[in-house]
PDB file of C-alpha atoms in Angstrom:
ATOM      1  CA  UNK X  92     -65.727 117.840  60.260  1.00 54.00           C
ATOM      2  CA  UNK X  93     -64.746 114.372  59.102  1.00 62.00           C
ATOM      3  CA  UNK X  94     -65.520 113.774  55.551  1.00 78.00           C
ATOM      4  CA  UNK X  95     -68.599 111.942  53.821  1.00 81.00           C
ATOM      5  CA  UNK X  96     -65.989 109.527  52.500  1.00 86.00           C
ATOM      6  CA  UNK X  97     -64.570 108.849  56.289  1.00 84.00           C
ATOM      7  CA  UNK X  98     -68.065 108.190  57.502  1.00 85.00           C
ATOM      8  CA  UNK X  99     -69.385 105.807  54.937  1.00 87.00           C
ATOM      9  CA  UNK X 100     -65.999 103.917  55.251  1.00 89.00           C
ATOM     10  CA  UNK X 101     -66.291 103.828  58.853  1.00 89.00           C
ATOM     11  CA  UNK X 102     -69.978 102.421  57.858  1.00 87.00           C
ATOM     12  CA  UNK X 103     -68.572  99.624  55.568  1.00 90.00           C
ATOM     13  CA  UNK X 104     -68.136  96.805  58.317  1.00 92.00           C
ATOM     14  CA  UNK X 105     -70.996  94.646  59.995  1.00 90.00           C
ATOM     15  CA  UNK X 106     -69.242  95.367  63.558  1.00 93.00           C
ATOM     16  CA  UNK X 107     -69.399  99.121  63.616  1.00 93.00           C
ATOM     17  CA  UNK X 108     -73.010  99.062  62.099  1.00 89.00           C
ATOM     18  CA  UNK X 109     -73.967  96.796  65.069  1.00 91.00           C
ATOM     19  CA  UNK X 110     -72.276  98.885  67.846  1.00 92.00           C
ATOM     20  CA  UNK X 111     -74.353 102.054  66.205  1.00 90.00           C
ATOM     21  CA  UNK X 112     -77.509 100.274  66.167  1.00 87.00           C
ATOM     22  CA  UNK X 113     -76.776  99.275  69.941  1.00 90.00           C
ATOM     23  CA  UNK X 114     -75.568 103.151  70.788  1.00 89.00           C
ATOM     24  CA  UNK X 115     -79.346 104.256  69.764  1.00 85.00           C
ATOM     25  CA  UNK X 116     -80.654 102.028  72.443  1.00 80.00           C
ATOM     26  CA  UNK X 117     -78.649 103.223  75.167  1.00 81.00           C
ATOM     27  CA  UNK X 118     -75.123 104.739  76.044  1.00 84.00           C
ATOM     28  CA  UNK X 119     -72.929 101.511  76.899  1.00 89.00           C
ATOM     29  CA  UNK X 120     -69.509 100.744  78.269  1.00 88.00           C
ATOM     30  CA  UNK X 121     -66.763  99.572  76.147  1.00 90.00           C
ATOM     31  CA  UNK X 122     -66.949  96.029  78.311  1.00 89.00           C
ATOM     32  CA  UNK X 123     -70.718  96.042  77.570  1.00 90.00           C
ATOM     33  CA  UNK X 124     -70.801  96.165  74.111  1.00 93.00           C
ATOM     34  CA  UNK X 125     -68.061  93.584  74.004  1.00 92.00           C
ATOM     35  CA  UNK X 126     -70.438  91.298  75.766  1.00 90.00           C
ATOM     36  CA  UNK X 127     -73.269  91.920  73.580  1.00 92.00           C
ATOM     37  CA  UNK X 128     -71.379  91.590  70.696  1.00 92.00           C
ATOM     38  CA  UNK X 129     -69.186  88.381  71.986  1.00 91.00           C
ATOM     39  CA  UNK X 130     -65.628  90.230  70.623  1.00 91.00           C
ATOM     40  CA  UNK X 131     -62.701  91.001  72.960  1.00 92.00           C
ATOM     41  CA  UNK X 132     -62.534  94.700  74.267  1.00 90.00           C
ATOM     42  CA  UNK X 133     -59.350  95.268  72.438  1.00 92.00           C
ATOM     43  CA  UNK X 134     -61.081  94.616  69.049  1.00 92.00           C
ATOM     44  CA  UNK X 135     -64.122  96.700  69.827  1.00 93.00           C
ATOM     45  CA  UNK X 136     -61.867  99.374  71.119  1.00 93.00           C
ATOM     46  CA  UNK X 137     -60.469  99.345  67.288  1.00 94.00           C
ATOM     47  CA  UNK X 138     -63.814  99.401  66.042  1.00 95.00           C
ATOM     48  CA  UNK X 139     -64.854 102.260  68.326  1.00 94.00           C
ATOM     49  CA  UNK X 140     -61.626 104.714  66.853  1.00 94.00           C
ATOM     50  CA  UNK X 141     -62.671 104.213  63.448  1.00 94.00           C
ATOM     51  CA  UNK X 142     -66.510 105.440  64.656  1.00 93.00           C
ATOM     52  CA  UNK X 143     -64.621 108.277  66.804  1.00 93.00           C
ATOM     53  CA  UNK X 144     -62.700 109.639  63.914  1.00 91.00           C
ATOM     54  CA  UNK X 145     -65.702 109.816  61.825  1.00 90.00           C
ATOM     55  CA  UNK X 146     -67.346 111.963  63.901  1.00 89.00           C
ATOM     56  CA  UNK X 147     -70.315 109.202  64.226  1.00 91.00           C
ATOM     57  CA  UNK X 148     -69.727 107.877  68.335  1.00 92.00           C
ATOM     58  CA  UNK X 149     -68.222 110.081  71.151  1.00 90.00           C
ATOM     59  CA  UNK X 150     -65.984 108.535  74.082  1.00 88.00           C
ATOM     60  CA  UNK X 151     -65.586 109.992  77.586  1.00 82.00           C
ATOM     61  CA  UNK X 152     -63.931 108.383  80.337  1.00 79.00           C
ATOM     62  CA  UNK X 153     -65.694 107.772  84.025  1.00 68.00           C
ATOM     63  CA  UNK X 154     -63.246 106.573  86.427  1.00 68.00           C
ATOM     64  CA  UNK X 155     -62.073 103.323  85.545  1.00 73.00           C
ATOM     65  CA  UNK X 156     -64.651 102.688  82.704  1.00 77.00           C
ATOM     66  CA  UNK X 157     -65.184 104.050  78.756  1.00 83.00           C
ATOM     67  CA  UNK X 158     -68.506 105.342  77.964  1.00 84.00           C
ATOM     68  CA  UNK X 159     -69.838 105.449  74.433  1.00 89.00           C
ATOM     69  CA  UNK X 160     -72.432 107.397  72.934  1.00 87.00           C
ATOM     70  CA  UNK X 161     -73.555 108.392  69.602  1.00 87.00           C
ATOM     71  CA  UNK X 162     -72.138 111.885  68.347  1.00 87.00           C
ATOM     72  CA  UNK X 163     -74.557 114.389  66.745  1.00 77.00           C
ATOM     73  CA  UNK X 164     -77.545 112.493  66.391  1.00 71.00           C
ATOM     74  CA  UNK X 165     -79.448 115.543  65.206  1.00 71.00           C
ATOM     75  CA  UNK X 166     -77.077 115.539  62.405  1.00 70.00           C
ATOM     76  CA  UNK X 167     -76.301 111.965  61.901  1.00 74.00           C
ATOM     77  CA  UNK X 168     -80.584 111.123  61.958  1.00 78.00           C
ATOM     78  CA  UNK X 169     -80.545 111.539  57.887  1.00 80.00           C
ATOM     79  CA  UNK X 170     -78.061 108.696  57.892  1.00 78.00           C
ATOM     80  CA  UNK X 171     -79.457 106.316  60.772  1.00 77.00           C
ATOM     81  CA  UNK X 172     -83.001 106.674  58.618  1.00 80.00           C
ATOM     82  CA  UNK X 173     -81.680 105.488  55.685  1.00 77.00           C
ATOM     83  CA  UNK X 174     -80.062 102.496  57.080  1.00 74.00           C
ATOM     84  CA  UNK X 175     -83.774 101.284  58.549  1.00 75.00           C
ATOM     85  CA  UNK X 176     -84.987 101.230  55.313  1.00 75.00           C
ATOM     86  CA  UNK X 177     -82.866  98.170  53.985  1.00 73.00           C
ATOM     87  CA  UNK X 178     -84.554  94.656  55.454  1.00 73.00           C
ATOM     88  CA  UNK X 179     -83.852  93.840  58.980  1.00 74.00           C
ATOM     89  CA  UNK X 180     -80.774  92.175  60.018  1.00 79.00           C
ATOM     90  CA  UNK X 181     -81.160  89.274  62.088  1.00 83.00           C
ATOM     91  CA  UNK X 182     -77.991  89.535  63.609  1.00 84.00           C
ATOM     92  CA  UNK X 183     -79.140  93.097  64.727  1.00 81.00           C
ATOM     93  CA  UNK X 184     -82.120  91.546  66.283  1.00 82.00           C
ATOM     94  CA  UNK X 185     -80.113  89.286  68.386  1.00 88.00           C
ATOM     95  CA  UNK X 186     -77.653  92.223  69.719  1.00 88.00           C
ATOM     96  CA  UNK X 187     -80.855  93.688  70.889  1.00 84.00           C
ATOM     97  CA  UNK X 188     -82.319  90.560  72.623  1.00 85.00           C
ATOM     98  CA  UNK X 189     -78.812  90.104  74.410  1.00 88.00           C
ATOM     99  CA  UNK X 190     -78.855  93.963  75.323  1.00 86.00           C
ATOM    100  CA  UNK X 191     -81.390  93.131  77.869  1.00 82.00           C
ATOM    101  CA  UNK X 192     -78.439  91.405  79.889  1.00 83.00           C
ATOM    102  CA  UNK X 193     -76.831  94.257  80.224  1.00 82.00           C
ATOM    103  CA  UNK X 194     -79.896  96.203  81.819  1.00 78.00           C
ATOM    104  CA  UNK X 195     -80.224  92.905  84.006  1.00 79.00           C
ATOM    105  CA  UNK X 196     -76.466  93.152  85.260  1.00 77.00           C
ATOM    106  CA  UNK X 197     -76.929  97.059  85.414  1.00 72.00           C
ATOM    107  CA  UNK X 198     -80.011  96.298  87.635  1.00 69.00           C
ATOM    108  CA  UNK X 199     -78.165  93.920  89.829  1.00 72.00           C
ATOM    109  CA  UNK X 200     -75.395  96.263  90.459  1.00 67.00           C
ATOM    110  CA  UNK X 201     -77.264  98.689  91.771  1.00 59.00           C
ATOM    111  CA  UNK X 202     -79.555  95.956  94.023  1.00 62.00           C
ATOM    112  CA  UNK X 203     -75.929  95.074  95.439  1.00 67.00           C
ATOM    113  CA  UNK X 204     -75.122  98.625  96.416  1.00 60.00           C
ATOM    114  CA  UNK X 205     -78.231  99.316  98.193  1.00 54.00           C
ATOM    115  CA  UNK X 206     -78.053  95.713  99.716  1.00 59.00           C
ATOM    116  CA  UNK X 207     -74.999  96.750 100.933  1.00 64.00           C
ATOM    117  CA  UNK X 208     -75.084 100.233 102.148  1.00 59.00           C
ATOM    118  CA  UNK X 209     -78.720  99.597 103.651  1.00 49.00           C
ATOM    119  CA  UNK X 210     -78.258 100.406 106.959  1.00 53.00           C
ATOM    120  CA  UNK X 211     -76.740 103.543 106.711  1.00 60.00           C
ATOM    121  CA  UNK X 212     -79.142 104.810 104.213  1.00 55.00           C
ATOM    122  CA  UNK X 213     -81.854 103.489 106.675  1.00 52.00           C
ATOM    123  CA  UNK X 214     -79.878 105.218 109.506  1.00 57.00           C
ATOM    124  CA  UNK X 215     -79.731 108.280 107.657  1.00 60.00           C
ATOM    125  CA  UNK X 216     -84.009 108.410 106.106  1.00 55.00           C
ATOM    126  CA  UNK X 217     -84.809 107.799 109.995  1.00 55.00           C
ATOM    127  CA  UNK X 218     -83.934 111.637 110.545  1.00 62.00           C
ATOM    128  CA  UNK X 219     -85.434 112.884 107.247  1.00 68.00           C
ATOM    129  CA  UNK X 220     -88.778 114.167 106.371  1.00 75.00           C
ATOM    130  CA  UNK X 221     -90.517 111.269 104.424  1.00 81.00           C
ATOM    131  CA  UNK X 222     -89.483 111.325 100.933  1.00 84.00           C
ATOM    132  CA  UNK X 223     -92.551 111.233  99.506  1.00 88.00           C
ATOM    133  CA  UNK X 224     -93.807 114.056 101.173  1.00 91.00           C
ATOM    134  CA  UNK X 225     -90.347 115.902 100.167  1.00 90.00           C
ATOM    135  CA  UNK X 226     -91.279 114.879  96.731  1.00 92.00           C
ATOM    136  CA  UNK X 227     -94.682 115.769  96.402  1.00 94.00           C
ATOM    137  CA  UNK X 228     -93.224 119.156  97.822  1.00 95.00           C
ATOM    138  CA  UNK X 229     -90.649 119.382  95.136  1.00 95.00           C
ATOM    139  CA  UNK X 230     -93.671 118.913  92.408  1.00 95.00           C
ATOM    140  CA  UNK X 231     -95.659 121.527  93.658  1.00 95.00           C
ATOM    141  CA  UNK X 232     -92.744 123.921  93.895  1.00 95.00           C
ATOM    142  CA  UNK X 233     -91.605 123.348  90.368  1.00 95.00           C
ATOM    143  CA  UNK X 234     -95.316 123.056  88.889  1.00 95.00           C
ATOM    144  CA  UNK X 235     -96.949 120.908  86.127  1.00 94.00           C
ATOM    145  CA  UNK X 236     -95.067 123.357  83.239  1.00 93.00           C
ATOM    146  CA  UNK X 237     -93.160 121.642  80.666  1.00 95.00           C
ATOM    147  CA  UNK X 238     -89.217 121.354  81.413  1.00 97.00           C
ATOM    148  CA  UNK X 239     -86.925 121.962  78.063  1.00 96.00           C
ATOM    149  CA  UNK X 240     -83.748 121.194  79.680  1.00 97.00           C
ATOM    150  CA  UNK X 241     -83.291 119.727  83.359  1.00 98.00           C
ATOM    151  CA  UNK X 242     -80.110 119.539  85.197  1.00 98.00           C
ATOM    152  CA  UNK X 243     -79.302 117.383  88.559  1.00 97.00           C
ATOM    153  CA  UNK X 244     -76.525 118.207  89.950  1.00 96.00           C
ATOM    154  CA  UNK X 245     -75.386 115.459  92.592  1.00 91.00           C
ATOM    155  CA  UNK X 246     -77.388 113.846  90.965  1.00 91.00           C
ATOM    156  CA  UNK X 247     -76.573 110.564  93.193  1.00 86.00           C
ATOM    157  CA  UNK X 248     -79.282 107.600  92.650  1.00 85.00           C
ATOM    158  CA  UNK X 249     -80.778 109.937  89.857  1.00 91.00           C
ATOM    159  CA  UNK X 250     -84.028 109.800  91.538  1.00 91.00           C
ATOM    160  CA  UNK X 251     -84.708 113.680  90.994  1.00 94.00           C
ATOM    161  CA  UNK X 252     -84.538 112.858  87.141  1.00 96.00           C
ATOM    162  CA  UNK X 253     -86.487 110.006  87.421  1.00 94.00           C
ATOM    163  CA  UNK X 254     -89.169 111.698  89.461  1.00 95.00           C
ATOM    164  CA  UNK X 255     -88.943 114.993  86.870  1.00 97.00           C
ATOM    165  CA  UNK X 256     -88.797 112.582  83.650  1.00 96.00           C
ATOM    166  CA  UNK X 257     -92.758 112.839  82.720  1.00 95.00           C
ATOM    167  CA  UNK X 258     -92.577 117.002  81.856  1.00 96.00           C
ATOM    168  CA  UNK X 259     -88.482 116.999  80.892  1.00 96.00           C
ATOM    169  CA  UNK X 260     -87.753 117.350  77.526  1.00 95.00           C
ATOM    170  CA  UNK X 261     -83.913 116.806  77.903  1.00 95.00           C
ATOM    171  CA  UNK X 262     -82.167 115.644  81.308  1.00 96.00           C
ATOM    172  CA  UNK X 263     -78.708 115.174  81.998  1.00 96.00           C
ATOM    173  CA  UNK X 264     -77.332 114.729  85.835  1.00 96.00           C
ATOM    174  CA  UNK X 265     -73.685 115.490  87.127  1.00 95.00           C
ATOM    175  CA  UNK X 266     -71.782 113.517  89.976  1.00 90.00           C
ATOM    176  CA  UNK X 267     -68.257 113.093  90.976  1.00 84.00           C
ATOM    177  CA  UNK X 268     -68.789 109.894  91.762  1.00 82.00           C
ATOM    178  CA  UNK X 269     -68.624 106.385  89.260  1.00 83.00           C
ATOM    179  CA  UNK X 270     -69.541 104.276  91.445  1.00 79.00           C
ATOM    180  CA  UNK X 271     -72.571 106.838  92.280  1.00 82.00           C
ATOM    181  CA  UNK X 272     -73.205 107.059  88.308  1.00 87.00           C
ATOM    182  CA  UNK X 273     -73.410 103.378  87.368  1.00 84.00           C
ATOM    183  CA  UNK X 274     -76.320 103.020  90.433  1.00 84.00           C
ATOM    184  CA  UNK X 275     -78.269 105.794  88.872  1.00 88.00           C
ATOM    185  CA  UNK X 276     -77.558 104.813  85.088  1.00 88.00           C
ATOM    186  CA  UNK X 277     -78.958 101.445  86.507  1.00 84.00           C
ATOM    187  CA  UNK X 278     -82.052 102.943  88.257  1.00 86.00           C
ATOM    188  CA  UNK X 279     -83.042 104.927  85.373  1.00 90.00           C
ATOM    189  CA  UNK X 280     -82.209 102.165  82.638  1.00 85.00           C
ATOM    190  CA  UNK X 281     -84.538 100.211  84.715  1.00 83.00           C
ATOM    191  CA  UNK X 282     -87.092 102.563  84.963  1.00 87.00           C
ATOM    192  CA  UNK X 283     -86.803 102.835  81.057  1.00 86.00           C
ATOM    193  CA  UNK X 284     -85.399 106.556  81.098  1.00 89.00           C
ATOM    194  CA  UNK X 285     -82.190 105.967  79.153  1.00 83.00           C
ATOM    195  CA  UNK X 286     -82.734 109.009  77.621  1.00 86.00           C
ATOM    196  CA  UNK X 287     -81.258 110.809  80.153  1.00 92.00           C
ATOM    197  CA  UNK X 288     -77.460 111.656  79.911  1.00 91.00           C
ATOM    198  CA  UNK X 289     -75.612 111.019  83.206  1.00 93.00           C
ATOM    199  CA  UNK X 290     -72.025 112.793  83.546  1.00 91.00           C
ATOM    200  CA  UNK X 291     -69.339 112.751  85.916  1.00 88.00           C
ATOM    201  CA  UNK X 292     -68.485 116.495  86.306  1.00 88.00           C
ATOM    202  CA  UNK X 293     -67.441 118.741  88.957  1.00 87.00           C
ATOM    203  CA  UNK X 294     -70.699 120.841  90.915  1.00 89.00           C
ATOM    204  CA  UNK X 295     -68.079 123.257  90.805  1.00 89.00           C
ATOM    205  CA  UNK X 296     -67.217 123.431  86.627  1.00 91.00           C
ATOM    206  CA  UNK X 297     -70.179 121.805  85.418  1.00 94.00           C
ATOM    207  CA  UNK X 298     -69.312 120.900  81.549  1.00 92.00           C
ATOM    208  CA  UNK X 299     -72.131 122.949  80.414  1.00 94.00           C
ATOM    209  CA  UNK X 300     -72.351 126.014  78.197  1.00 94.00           C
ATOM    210  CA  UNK X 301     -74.126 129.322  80.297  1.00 95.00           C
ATOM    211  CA  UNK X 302     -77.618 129.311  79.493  1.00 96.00           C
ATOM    212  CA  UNK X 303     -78.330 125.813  79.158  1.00 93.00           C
ATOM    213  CA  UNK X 304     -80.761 124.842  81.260  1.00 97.00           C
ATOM    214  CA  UNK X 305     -83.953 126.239  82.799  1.00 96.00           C
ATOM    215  CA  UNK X 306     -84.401 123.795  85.766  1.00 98.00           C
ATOM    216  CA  UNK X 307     -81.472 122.993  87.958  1.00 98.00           C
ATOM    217  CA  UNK X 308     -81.522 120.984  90.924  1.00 97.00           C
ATOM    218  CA  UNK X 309     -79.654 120.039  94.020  1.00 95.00           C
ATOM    219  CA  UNK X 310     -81.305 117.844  95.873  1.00 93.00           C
ATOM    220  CA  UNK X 311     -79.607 117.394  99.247  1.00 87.00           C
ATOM    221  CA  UNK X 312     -76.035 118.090  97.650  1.00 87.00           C
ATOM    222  CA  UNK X 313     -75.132 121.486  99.525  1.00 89.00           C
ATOM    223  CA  UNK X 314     -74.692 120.555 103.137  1.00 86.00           C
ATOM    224  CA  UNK X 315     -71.863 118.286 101.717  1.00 81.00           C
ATOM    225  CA  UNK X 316     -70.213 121.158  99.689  1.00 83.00           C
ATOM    226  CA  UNK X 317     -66.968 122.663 100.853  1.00 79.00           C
ATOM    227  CA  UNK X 318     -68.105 126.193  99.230  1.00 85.00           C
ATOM    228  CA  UNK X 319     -72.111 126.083  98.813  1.00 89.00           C
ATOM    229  CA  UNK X 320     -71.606 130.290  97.338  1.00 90.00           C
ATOM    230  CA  UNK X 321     -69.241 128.961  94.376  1.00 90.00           C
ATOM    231  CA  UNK X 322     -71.300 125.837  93.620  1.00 93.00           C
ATOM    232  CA  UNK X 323     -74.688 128.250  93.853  1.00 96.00           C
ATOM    233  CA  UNK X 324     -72.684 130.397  91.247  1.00 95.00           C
ATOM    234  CA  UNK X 325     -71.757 127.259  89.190  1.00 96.00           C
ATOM    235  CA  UNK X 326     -75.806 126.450  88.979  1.00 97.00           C
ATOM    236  CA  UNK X 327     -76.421 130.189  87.985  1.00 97.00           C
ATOM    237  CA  UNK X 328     -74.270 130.379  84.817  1.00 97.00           C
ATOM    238  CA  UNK X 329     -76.298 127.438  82.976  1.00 97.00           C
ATOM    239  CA  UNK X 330     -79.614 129.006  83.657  1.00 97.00           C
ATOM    240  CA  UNK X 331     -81.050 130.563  80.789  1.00 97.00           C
ATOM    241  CA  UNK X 332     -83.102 133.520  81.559  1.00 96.00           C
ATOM    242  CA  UNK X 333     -85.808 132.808  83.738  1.00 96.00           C
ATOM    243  CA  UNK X 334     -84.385 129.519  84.716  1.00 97.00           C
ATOM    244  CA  UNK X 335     -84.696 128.017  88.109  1.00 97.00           C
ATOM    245  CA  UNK X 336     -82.508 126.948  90.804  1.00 97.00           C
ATOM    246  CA  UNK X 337     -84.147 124.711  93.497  1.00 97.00           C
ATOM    247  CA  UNK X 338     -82.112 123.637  96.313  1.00 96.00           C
ATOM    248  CA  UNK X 339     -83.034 121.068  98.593  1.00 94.00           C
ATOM    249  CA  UNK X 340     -81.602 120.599 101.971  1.00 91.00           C
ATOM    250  CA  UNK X 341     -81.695 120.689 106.117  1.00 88.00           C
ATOM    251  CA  UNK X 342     -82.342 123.789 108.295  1.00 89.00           C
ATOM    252  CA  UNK X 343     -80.172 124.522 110.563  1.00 84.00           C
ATOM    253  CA  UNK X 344     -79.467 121.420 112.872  1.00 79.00           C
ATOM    254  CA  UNK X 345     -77.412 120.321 115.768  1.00 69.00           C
ATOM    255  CA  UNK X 346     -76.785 116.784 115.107  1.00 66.00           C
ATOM    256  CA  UNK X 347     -72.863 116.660 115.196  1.00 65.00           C
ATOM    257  CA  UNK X 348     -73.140 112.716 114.532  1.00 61.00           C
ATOM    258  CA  UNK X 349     -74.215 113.650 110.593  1.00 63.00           C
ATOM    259  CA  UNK X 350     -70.305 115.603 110.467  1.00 59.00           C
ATOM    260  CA  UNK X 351     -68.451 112.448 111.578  1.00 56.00           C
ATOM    261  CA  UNK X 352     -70.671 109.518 110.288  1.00 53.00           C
ATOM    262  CA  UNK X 353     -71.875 110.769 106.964  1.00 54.00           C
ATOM    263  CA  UNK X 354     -69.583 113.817 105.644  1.00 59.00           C
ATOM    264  CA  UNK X 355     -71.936 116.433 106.162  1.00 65.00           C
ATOM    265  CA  UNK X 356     -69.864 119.023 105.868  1.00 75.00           C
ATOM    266  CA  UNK X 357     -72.124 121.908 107.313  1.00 79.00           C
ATOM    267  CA  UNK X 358     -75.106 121.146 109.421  1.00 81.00           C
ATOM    268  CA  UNK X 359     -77.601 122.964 107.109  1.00 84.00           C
ATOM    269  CA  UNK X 360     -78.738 126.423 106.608  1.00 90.00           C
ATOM    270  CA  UNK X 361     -80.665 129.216 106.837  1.00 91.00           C
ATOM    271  CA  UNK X 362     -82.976 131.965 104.925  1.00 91.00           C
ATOM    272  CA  UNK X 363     -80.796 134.370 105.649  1.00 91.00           C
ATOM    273  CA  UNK X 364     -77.557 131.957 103.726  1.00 91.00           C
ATOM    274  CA  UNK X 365     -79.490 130.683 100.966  1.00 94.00           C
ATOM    275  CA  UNK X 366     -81.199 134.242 100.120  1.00 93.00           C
ATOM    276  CA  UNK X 367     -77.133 135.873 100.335  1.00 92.00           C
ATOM    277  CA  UNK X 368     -76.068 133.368  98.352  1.00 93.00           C
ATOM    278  CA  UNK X 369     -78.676 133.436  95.300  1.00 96.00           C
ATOM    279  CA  UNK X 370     -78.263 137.590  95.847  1.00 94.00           C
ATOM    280  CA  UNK X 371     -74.659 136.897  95.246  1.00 93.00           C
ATOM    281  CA  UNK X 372     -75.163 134.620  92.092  1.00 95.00           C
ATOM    282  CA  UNK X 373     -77.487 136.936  90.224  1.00 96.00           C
ATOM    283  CA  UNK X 374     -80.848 134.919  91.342  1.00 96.00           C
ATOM    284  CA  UNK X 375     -83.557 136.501  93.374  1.00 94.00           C
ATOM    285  CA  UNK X 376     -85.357 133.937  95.752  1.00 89.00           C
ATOM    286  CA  UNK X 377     -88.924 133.161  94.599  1.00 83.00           C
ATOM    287  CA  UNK X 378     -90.069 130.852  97.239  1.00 88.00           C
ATOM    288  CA  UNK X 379     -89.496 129.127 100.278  1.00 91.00           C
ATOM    289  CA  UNK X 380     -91.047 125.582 101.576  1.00 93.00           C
ATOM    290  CA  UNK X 381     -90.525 124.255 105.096  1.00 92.00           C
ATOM    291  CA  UNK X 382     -91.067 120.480 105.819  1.00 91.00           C
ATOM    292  CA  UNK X 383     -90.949 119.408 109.990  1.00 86.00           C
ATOM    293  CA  UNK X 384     -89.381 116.631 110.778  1.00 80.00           C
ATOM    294  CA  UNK X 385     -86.269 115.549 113.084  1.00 77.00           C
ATOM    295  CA  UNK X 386     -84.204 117.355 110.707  1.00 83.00           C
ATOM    296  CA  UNK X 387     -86.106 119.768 109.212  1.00 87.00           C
ATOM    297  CA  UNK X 388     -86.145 120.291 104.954  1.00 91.00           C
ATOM    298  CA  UNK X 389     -86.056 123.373 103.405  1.00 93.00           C
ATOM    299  CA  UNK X 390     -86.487 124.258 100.050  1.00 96.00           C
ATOM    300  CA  UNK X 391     -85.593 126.904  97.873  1.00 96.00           C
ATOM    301  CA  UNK X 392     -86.551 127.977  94.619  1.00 96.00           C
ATOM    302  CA  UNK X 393     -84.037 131.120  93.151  1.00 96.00           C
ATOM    303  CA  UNK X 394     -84.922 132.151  89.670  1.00 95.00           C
ATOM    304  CA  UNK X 395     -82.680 134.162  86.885  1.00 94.00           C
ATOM    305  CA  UNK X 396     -83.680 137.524  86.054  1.00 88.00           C
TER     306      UNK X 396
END
């Protein structure tokens, strides 16, 4: 553990203080606080070591980009409290008004994408099941209950965390992709959620301790899976007990196209996979939904012992 004396040095500059008061607001890039703040990235990358090595600001790399968030804020929330209590800062104030660019240009990134990529995503919800019946679906499976800890893996435009965010207590969602991450950190910064962590991670290792959560989710993630048993195993281990695994994908299908055009790597699944699969990770299979459509949605909810 750094020491008291490391921390309240790393405290002793009007920089660092700012970048902490910003990291309570939201997780940010290393380019984004330089913005806010109006320093080179170089000289908030010094600033950001000092805040690393005393234990007060964590750093994790997603593709190209630095993310930065504030380390043990459990821990830490005796120390952020007494800080309030001196008189406001003005220039504090102003780091806040000029955070709101930042949600702006996170906003318009994400417009961009979908600008761009609209007609295959509009190529792709012609087949579907109407989302919003798929959604209202997913509600009723998973039930008005209070959720302590949900997980979204694939999490993709982070819409399952968004539509989960009135009864979750804690979310975090997983993707391989950075691109895929900045769209849904923009989505759900828009949408006021930045609560929610958002990781790049592996479906396959998930960066979670067993027992973590007790809602995990893949919302049409498996048919793109090279190995849907591991990554059904991978879900298992961070259920605690009684924690649920729903999985949300096509029946069996013979549209070929969806291989070639759109990386679906299997061209969905049955019962009989699904139920073999949970069997094999330790989950028994609590219920089933069925949704008609040109491709037909399945959904399945497995729960831990």
């Amino acid at each position: 553990m750094p020491s008291l004396l490391a921390i309240f040095q790393a405290l002793a500059d009007q920089t660092r203080l700012r970048i902490l008061a910003l990291l309570r607001d939201m997780e940010l890039s290393v380019g984004e606080l330089a913005q806010v703040l109006g320093q080179s990235q170089p000289g908030v990358s010094r600033h950001v070591k000092i805040l690393v090595q005393a234990g007060l600001v964590t750093r994790r790399k997603e593709g190209n980009w630095v993310f930065l968030a504030l380390a043990n804020p459990e821990k830490t929330a005796p120390l952020y409290a007494m800080i309030e209590q001196w008189p406001a800062d003005p220039e504090l104030a102003a780091d806040a008004h000029r955070l709101g660019s930042v949600r702006a240009a996170r906003t318009a990134e994400a417009e961009e994408y979908f600008e761009a990529h609209a007609v295959q995503w509009d190529a792709i919800r012609s087949l579907h099941v109407a989302e919003q019946d798929v959604e209202n679906a997913i509600r009723r499976l998973i039930g008005p209950q209070s959720i302590t800890h949900l997980v979204d893996i694939g999490t993709g435009t982070g819409r399952m965390l968004e539509l989960l965010a009135p009864q979750a207590e804690t979310m975090a969602g997983f993707d391989r992709s950075p691109a895929m991450l900045r769209v849904a950190r923009a989505k759900l910064t828009s949408a006021g959620l930045e609560r929610a962590t958002l990781r790049q991670g592996d479906l396959y290792a998930l960066p979670l301790p067993a027992g973590t959560a007790d809602l995990a989710i893949m919302h049409q993630v498996l048919h793109a899976v090279q190995h849907p048993a591991a990554a059904i195993a991978e879900a298992a281990r961070i259920l605690c007990p009684g924690g649920r695994l729903l999985i949300v994908d096509f029946a069996p299908h013979a549209r070929e196209t969806l291989r070639d055009a759109h990386a679906h790597v299997h061209p969905g699944f049955s019962d009989t996979q699904i139920r073999g699969w949970f069997h094999d990770a330790g989950l028994a299979c609590a219920q089933t939904v069925r949704l008609e459509g040109p491709l037909t949605v399945r959904l399945w909810m497995g729960r831990h012992p």
